[in-house]
mmCIF file of C-alpha atoms in Angstrom:
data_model
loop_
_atom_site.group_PDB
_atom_site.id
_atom_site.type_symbol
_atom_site.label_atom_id
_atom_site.label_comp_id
_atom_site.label_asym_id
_atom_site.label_seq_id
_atom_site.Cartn_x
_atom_site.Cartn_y
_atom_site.Cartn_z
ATOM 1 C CA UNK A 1 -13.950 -9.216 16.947
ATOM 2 C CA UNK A 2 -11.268 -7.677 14.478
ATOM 3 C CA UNK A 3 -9.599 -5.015 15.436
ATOM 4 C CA UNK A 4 -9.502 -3.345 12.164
ATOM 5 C CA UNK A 5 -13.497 -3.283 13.035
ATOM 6 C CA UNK A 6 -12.599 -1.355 16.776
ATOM 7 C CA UNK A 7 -10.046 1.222 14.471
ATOM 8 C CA UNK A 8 -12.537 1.705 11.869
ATOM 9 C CA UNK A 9 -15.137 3.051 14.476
ATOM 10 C CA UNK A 10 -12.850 4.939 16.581
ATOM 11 C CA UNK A 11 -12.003 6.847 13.006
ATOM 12 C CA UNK A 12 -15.995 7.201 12.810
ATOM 13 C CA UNK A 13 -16.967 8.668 15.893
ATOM 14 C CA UNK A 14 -14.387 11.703 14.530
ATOM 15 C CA UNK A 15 -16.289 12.297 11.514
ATOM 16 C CA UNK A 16 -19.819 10.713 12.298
ATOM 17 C CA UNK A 17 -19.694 10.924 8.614
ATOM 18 C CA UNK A 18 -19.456 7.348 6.776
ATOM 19 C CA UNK A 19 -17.958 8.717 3.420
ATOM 20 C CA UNK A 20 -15.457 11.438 5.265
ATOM 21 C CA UNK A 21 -14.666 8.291 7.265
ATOM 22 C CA UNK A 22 -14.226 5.759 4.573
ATOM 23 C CA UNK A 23 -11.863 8.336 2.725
ATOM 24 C CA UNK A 24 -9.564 8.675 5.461
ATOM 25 C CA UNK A 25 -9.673 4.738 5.881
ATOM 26 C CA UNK A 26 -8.839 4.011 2.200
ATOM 27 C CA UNK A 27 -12.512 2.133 2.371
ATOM 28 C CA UNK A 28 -15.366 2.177 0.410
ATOM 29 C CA UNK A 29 -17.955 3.481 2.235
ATOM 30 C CA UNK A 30 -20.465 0.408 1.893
ATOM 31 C CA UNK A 31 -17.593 -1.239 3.228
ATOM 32 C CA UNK A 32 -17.358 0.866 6.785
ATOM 33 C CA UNK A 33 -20.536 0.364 6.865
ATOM 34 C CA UNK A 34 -20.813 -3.172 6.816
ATOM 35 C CA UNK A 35 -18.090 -3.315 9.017
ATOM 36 C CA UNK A 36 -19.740 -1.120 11.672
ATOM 37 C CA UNK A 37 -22.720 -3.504 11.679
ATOM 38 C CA UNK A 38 -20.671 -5.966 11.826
ATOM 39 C CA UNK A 39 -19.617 -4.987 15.540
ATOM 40 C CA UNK A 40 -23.353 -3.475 16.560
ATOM 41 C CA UNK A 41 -24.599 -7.798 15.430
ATOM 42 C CA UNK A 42 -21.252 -9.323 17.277
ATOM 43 C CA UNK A 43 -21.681 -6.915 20.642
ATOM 44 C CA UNK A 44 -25.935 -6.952 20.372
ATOM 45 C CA UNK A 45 -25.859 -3.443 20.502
ATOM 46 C CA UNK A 46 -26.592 -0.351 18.766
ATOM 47 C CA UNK A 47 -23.607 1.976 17.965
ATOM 48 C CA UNK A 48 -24.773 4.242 15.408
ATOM 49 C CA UNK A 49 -27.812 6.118 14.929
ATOM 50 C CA UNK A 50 -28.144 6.157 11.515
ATOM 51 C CA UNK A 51 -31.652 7.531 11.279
ATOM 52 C CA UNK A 52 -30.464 10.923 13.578
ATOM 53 C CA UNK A 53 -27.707 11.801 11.462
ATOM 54 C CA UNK A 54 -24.833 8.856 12.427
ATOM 55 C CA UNK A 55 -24.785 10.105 15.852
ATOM 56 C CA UNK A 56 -23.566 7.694 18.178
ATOM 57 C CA UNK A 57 -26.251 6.017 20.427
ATOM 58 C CA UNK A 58 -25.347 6.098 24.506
ATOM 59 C CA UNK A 59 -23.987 3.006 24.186
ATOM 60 C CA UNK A 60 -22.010 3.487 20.896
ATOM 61 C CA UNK A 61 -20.461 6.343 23.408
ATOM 62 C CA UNK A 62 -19.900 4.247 25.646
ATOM 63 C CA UNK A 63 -18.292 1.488 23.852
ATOM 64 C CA UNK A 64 -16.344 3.988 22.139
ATOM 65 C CA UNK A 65 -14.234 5.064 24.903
ATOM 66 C CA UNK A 66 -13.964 0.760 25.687
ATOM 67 C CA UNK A 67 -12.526 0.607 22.219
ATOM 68 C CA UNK A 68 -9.896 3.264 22.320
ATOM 69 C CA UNK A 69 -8.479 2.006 25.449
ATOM 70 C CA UNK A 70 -8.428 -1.465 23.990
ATOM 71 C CA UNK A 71 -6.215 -0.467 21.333
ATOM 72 C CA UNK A 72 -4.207 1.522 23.372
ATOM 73 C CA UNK A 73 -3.543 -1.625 25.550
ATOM 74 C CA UNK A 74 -3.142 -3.701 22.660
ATOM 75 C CA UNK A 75 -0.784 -0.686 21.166
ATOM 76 C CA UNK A 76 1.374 -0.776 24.109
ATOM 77 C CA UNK A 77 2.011 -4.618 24.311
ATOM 78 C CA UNK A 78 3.246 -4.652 21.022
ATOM 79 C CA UNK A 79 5.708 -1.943 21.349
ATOM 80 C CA UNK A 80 7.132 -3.556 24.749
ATOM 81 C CA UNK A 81 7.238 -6.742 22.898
ATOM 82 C CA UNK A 82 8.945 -4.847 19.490
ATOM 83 C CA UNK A 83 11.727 -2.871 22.068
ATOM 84 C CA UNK A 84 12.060 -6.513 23.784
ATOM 85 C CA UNK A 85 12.989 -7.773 20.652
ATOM 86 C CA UNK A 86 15.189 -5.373 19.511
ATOM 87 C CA UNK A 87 17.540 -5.856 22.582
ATOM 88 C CA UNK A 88 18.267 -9.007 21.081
ATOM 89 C CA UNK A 89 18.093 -8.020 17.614
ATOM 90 C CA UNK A 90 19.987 -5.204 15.895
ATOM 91 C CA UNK A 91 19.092 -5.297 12.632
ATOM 92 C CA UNK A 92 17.430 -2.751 10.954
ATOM 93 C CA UNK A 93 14.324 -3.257 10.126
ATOM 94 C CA UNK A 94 12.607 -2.583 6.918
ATOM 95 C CA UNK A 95 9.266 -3.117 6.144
ATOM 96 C CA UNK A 96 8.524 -3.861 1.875
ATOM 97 C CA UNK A 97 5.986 -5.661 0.264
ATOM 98 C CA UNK A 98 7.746 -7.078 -2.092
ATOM 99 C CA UNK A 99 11.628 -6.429 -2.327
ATOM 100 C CA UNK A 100 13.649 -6.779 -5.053
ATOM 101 C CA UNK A 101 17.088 -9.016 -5.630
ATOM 102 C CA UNK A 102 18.349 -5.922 -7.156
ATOM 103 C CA UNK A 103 17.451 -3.990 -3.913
ATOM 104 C CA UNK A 104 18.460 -6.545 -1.651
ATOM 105 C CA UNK A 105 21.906 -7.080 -3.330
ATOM 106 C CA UNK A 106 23.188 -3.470 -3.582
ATOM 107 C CA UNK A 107 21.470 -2.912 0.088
ATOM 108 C CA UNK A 108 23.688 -5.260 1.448
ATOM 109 C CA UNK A 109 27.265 -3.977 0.094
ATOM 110 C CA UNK A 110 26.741 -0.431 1.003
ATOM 111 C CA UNK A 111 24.900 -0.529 4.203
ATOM 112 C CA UNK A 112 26.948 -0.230 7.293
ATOM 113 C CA UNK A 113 24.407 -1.660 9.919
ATOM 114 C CA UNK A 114 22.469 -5.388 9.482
ATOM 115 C CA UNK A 115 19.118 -5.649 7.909
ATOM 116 C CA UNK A 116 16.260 -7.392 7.434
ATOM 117 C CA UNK A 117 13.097 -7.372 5.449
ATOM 118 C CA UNK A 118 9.986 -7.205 7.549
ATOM 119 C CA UNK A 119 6.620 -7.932 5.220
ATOM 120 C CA UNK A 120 3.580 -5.155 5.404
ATOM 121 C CA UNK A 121 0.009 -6.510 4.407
ATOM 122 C CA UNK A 122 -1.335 -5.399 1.154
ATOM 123 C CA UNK A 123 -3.063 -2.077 1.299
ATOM 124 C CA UNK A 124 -2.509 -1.557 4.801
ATOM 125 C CA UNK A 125 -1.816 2.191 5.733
ATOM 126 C CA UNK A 126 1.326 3.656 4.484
ATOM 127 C CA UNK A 127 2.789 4.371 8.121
ATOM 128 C CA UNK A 128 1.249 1.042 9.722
ATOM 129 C CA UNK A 129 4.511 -0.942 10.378
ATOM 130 C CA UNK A 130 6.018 2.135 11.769
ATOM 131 C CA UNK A 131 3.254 3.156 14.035
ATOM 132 C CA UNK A 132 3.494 -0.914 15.024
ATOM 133 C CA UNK A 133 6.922 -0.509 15.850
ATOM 134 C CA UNK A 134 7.397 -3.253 13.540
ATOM 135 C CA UNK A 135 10.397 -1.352 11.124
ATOM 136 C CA UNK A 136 12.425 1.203 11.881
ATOM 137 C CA UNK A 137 12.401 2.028 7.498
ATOM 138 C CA UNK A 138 9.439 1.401 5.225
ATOM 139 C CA UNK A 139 8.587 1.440 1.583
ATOM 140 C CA UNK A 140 5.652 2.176 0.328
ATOM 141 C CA UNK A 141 3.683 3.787 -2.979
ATOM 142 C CA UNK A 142 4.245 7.253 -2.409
ATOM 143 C CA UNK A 143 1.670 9.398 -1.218
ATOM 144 C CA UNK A 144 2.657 12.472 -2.028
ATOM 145 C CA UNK A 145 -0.079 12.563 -4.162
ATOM 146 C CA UNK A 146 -2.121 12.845 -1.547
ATOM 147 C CA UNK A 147 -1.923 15.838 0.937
ATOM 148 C CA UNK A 148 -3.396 14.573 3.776
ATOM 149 C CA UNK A 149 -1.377 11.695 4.259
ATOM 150 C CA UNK A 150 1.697 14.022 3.819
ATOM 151 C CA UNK A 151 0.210 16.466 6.560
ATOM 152 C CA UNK A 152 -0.337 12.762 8.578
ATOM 153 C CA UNK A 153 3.370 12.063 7.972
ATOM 154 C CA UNK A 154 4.478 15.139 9.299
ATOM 155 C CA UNK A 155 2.485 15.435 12.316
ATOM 156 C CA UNK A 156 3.753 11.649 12.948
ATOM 157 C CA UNK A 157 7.003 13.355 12.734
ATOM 158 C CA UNK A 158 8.143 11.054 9.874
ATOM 159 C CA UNK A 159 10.850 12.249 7.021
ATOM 160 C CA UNK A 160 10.559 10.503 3.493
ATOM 161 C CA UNK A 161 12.299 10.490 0.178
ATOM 162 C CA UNK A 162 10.515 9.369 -3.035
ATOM 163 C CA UNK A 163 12.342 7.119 -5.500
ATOM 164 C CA UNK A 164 10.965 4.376 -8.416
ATOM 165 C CA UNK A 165 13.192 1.885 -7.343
ATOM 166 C CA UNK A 166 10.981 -1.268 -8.924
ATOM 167 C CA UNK A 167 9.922 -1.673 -12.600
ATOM 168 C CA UNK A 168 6.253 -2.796 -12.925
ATOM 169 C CA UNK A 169 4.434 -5.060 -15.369
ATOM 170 C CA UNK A 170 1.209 -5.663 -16.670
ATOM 171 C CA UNK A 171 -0.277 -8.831 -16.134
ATOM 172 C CA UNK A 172 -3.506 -10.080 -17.774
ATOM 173 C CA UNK A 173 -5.144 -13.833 -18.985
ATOM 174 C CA UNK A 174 -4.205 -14.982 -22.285
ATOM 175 C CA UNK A 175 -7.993 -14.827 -22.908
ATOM 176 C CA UNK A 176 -8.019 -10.942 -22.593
ATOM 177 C CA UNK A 177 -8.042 -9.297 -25.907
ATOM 178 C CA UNK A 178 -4.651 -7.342 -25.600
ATOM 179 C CA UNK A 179 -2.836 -10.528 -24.411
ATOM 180 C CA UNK A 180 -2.676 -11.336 -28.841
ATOM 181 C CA UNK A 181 -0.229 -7.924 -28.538
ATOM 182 C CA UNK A 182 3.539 -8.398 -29.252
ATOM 183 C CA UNK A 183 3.797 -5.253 -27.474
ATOM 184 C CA UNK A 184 1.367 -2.663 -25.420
ATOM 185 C CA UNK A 185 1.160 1.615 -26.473
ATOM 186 C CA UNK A 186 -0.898 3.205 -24.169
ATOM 187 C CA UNK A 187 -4.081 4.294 -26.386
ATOM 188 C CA UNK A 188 -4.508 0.113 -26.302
ATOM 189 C CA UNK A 189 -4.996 0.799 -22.681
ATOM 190 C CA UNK A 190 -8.332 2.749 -22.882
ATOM 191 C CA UNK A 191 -11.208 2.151 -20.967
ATOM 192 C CA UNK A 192 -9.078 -1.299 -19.184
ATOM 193 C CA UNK A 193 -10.169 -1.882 -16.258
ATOM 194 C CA UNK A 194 -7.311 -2.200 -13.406
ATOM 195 C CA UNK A 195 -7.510 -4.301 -10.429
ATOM 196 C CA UNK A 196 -6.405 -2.912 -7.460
ATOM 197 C CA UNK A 197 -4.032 -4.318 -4.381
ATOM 198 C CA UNK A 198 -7.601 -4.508 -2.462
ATOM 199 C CA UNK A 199 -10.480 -2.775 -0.874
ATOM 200 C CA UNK A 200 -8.373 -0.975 1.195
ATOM 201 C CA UNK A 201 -5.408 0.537 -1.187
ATOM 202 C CA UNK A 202 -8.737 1.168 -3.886
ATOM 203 C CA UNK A 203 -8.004 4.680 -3.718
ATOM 204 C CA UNK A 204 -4.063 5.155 -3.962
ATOM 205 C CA UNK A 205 -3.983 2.672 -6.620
ATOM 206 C CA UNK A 206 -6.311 4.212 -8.477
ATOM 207 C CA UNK A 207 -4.717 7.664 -8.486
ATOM 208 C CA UNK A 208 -1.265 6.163 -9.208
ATOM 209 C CA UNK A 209 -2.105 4.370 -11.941
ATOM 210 C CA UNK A 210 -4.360 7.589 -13.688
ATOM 211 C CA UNK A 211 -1.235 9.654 -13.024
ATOM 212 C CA UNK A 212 0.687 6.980 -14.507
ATOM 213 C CA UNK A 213 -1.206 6.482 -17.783
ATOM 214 C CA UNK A 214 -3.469 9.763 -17.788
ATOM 215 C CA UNK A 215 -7.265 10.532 -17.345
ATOM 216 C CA UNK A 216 -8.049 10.626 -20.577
ATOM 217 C CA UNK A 217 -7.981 6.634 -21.092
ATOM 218 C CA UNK A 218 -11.213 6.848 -18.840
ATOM 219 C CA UNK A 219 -9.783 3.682 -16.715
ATOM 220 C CA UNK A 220 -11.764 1.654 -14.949
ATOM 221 C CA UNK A 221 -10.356 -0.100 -11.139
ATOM 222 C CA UNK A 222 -12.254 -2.922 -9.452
ATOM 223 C CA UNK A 223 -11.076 -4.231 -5.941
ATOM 224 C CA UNK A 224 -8.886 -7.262 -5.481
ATOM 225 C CA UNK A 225 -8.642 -10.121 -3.305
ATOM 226 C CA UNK A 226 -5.284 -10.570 -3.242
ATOM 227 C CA UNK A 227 -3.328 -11.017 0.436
ATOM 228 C CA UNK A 228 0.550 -10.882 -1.182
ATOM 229 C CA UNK A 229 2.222 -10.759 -4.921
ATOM 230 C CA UNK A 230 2.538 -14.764 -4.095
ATOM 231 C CA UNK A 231 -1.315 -15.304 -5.217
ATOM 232 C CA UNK A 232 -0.070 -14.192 -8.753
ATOM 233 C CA UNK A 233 0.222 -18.230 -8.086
ATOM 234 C CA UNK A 234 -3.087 -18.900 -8.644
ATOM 235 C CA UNK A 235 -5.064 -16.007 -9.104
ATOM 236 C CA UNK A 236 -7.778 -15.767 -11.989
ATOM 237 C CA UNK A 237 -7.797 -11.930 -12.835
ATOM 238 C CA UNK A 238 -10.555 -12.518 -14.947
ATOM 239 C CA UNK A 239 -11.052 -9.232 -17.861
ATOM 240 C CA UNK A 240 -8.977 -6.960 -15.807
ATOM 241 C CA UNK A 241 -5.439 -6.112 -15.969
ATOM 242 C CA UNK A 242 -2.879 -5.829 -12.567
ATOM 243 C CA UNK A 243 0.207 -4.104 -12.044
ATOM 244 C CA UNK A 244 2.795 -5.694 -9.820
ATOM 245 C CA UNK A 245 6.722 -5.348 -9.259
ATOM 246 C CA UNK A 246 8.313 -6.972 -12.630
ATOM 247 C CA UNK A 247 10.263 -9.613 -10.502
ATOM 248 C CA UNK A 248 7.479 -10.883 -8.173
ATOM 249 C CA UNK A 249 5.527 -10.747 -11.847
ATOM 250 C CA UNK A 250 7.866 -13.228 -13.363
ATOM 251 C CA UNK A 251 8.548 -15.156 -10.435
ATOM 252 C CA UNK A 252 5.114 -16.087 -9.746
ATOM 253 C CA UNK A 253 4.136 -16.077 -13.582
ATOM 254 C CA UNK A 254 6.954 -18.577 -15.187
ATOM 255 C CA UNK A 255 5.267 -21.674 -14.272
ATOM 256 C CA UNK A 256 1.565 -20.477 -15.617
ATOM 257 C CA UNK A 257 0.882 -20.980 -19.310
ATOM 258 C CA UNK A 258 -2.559 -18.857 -19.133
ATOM 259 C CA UNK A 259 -1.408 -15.268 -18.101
ATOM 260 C CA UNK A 260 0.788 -12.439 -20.418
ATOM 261 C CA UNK A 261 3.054 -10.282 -19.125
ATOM 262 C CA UNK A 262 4.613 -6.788 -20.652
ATOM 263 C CA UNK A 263 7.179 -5.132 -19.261
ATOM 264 C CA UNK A 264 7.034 -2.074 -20.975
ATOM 265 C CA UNK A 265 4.709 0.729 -22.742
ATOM 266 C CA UNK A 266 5.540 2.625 -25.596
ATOM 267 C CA UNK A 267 8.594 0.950 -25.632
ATOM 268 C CA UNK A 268 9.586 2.716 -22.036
ATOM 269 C CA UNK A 269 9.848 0.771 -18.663
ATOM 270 C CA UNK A 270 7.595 2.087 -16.045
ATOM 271 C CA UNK A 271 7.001 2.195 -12.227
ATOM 272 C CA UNK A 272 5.326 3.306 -9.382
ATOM 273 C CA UNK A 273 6.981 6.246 -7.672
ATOM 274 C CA UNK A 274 7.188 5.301 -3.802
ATOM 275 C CA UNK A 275 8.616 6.579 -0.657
ATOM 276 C CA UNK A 276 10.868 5.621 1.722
ATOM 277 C CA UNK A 277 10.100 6.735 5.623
ATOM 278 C CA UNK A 278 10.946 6.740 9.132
ATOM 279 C CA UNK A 279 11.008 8.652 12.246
ATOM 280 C CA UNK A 280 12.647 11.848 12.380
ATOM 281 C CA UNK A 281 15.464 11.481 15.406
ATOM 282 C CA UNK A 282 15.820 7.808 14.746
ATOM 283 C CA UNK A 283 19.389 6.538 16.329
ATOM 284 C CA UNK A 284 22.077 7.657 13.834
ATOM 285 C CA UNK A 285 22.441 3.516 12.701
ATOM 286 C CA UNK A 286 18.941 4.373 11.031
ATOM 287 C CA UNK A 287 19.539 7.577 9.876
ATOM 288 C CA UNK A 288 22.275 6.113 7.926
ATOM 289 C CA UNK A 289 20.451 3.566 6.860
ATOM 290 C CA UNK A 290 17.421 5.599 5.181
ATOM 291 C CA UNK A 291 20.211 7.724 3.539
ATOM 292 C CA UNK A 292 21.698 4.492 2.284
ATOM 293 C CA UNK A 293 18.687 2.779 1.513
ATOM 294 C CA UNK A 294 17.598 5.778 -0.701
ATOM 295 C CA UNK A 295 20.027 6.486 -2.499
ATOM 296 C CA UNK A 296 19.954 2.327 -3.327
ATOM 297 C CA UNK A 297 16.320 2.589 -4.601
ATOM 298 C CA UNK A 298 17.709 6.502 -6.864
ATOM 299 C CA UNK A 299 20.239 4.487 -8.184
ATOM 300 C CA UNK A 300 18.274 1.067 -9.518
ATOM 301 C CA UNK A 301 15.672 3.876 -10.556
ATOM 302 C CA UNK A 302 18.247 5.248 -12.746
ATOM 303 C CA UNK A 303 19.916 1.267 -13.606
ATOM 304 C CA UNK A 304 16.354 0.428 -14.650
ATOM 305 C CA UNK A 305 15.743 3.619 -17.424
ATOM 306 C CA UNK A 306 12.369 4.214 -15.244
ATOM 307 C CA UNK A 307 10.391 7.262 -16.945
ATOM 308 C CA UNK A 308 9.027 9.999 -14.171
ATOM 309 C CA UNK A 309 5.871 8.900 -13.157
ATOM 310 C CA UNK A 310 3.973 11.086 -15.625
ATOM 311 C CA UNK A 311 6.105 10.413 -18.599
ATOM 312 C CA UNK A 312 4.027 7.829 -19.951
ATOM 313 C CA UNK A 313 0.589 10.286 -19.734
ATOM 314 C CA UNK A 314 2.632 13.709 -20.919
ATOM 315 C CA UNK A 315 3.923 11.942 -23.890
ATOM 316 C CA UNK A 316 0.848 10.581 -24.485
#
């Protein structure tokens, strides 16, 4: 039994709503769905009363409170396992999909504390690795584009800074049509369909990438598989395009004679903005270290020529 599954229903029974559910989840809602079947076929019972308005059965009651103080439990061991840890470990910890040699580098000469890069699953929840306890920093695609998870951050009593600290490009087969390009505008981007980091980031990536580029190229997203950048190894991305960090991009590209990459459009670099959090009244080490480690990201943001995050759809 995942526990993704147990979280996933706890988040239900709040709403008792699949599609309010599935939008705070980052889900489709055919996915929650499946997912909450999923537990009523591996527990033999019924959870959900979907024929009286999604109200939980007795049992699906029952097994609700059984869930939440699971997770709780299981919540608990792994912070008294993280605070074990970091009695023997110092560093600060920094949770990043996929950092950057550029990052890394100037990181390391102005940072007055040791570090370390901890990795976060793709499309898991912006604060996830700090609600772990598994970083003290994280970066993530800013969601300041979306309110609620800025309302979340504050009632987590998180601070974060937004910067566009990594340069993106667009990846695509050699079979697609646009791959024949020596370089990409954006009007050749109409009506491409994007793939996304995965079911679960569908929804941030999607309104990233329209603020990006701009509505009016009537993009399409379908859901990856993806688990890391790394599968850029191997991955077939079929008549869709991806956007991943520019070095990952190349680094997991060079050796592949079937896939195009372009680094810019219109001529202009472009990226992502993201965020940079942690918990407000952190010890002072990480307080100076999200200072530090944001104004590292502002400055390779400015070192790269990155465009704001509109540019590309305002000058469009």
């Amino acid at each position: 039994m995942r526990t993704q599954h147990l979280e996933e229903f706890v988040v239900f029974s709040r709403h008792l709503n699949f599609g309010e559910a599935a939008e705070e989840l980052f889900i489709a809602k055919s996915t929650l769905s499946t997912h909450i079947a999923q537990l009523e076929h591996e527990t033999g019972l019924k959870l959900v009363d979907r024929a009286n308005g999604n109200a939980l059965t007795p049992e699906g009651a029952i097994f609700l409170e059984g869930a939440k103080t699971a997770l709780g439990s299981l919540n608990d061991t792994i912070g008294r396992c993280s605070r074990f840890r970091q009695e023997t470990d110092r560093r600060v910890r920094i949770a990043c999909s996929a950092p950057t040699t550029a990052l890394a580098s100037l990181l390391s000469t102005r940072i007055d504390a040791p570090f370390c890069f901890v990795d976060c699953a793709f499309g898991e929840q912006p604060f996830a690795a700090l609600d772990a306890d598994r970083a003290d920093l994280a970066i993530t695609y800013s969601f300041a584009c979306l309110p609620r998870l800025v309302d979340e951050a504050r009632e987590r009593g998180l601070a974060f800074e937004c910067a566009k600290p990594f340069p993106l490009s667009i990846i695509m087969m050699k079979t697609h049509p646009l791959a024949t390009r020596k370089r990409l505008a954006r009007p050749d981007l109409a009506q491409a369909t994007i793939m996304t980091s995965g079911v679960l980031g569908y929804e941030h990536d999607r309104l990233l990438t329209t603020n990006l580029f701009g509505e009016d190229l009537h993009l399409a997203f379908a859901p990856g598989s993806m688990q890391s950048f790394n599968d850029l190894l191997i991955v077939d991305l079929g008549p869709a395009l991806l956007l991943a960090p520019k070095e990952a991009a190349h680094r997991c590209c060079a050796g592949r004679g079937d896939m195009a990459l372009f680094d810019d459009v219109d001529g202009r670099p472009f990226g992502f903005p993201m965020a940079v959090a942690w918990r407000k009244g952190a010890s002072p080490v990480v307080e100076r270290a999200a200072a530090t480690l944001h104004a590292c990201m502002k400055k390779i943001e400015c070192d790269e020529g990155l465009c704001d995050h509109s540019a590309i759809a305002q000058a469009g």
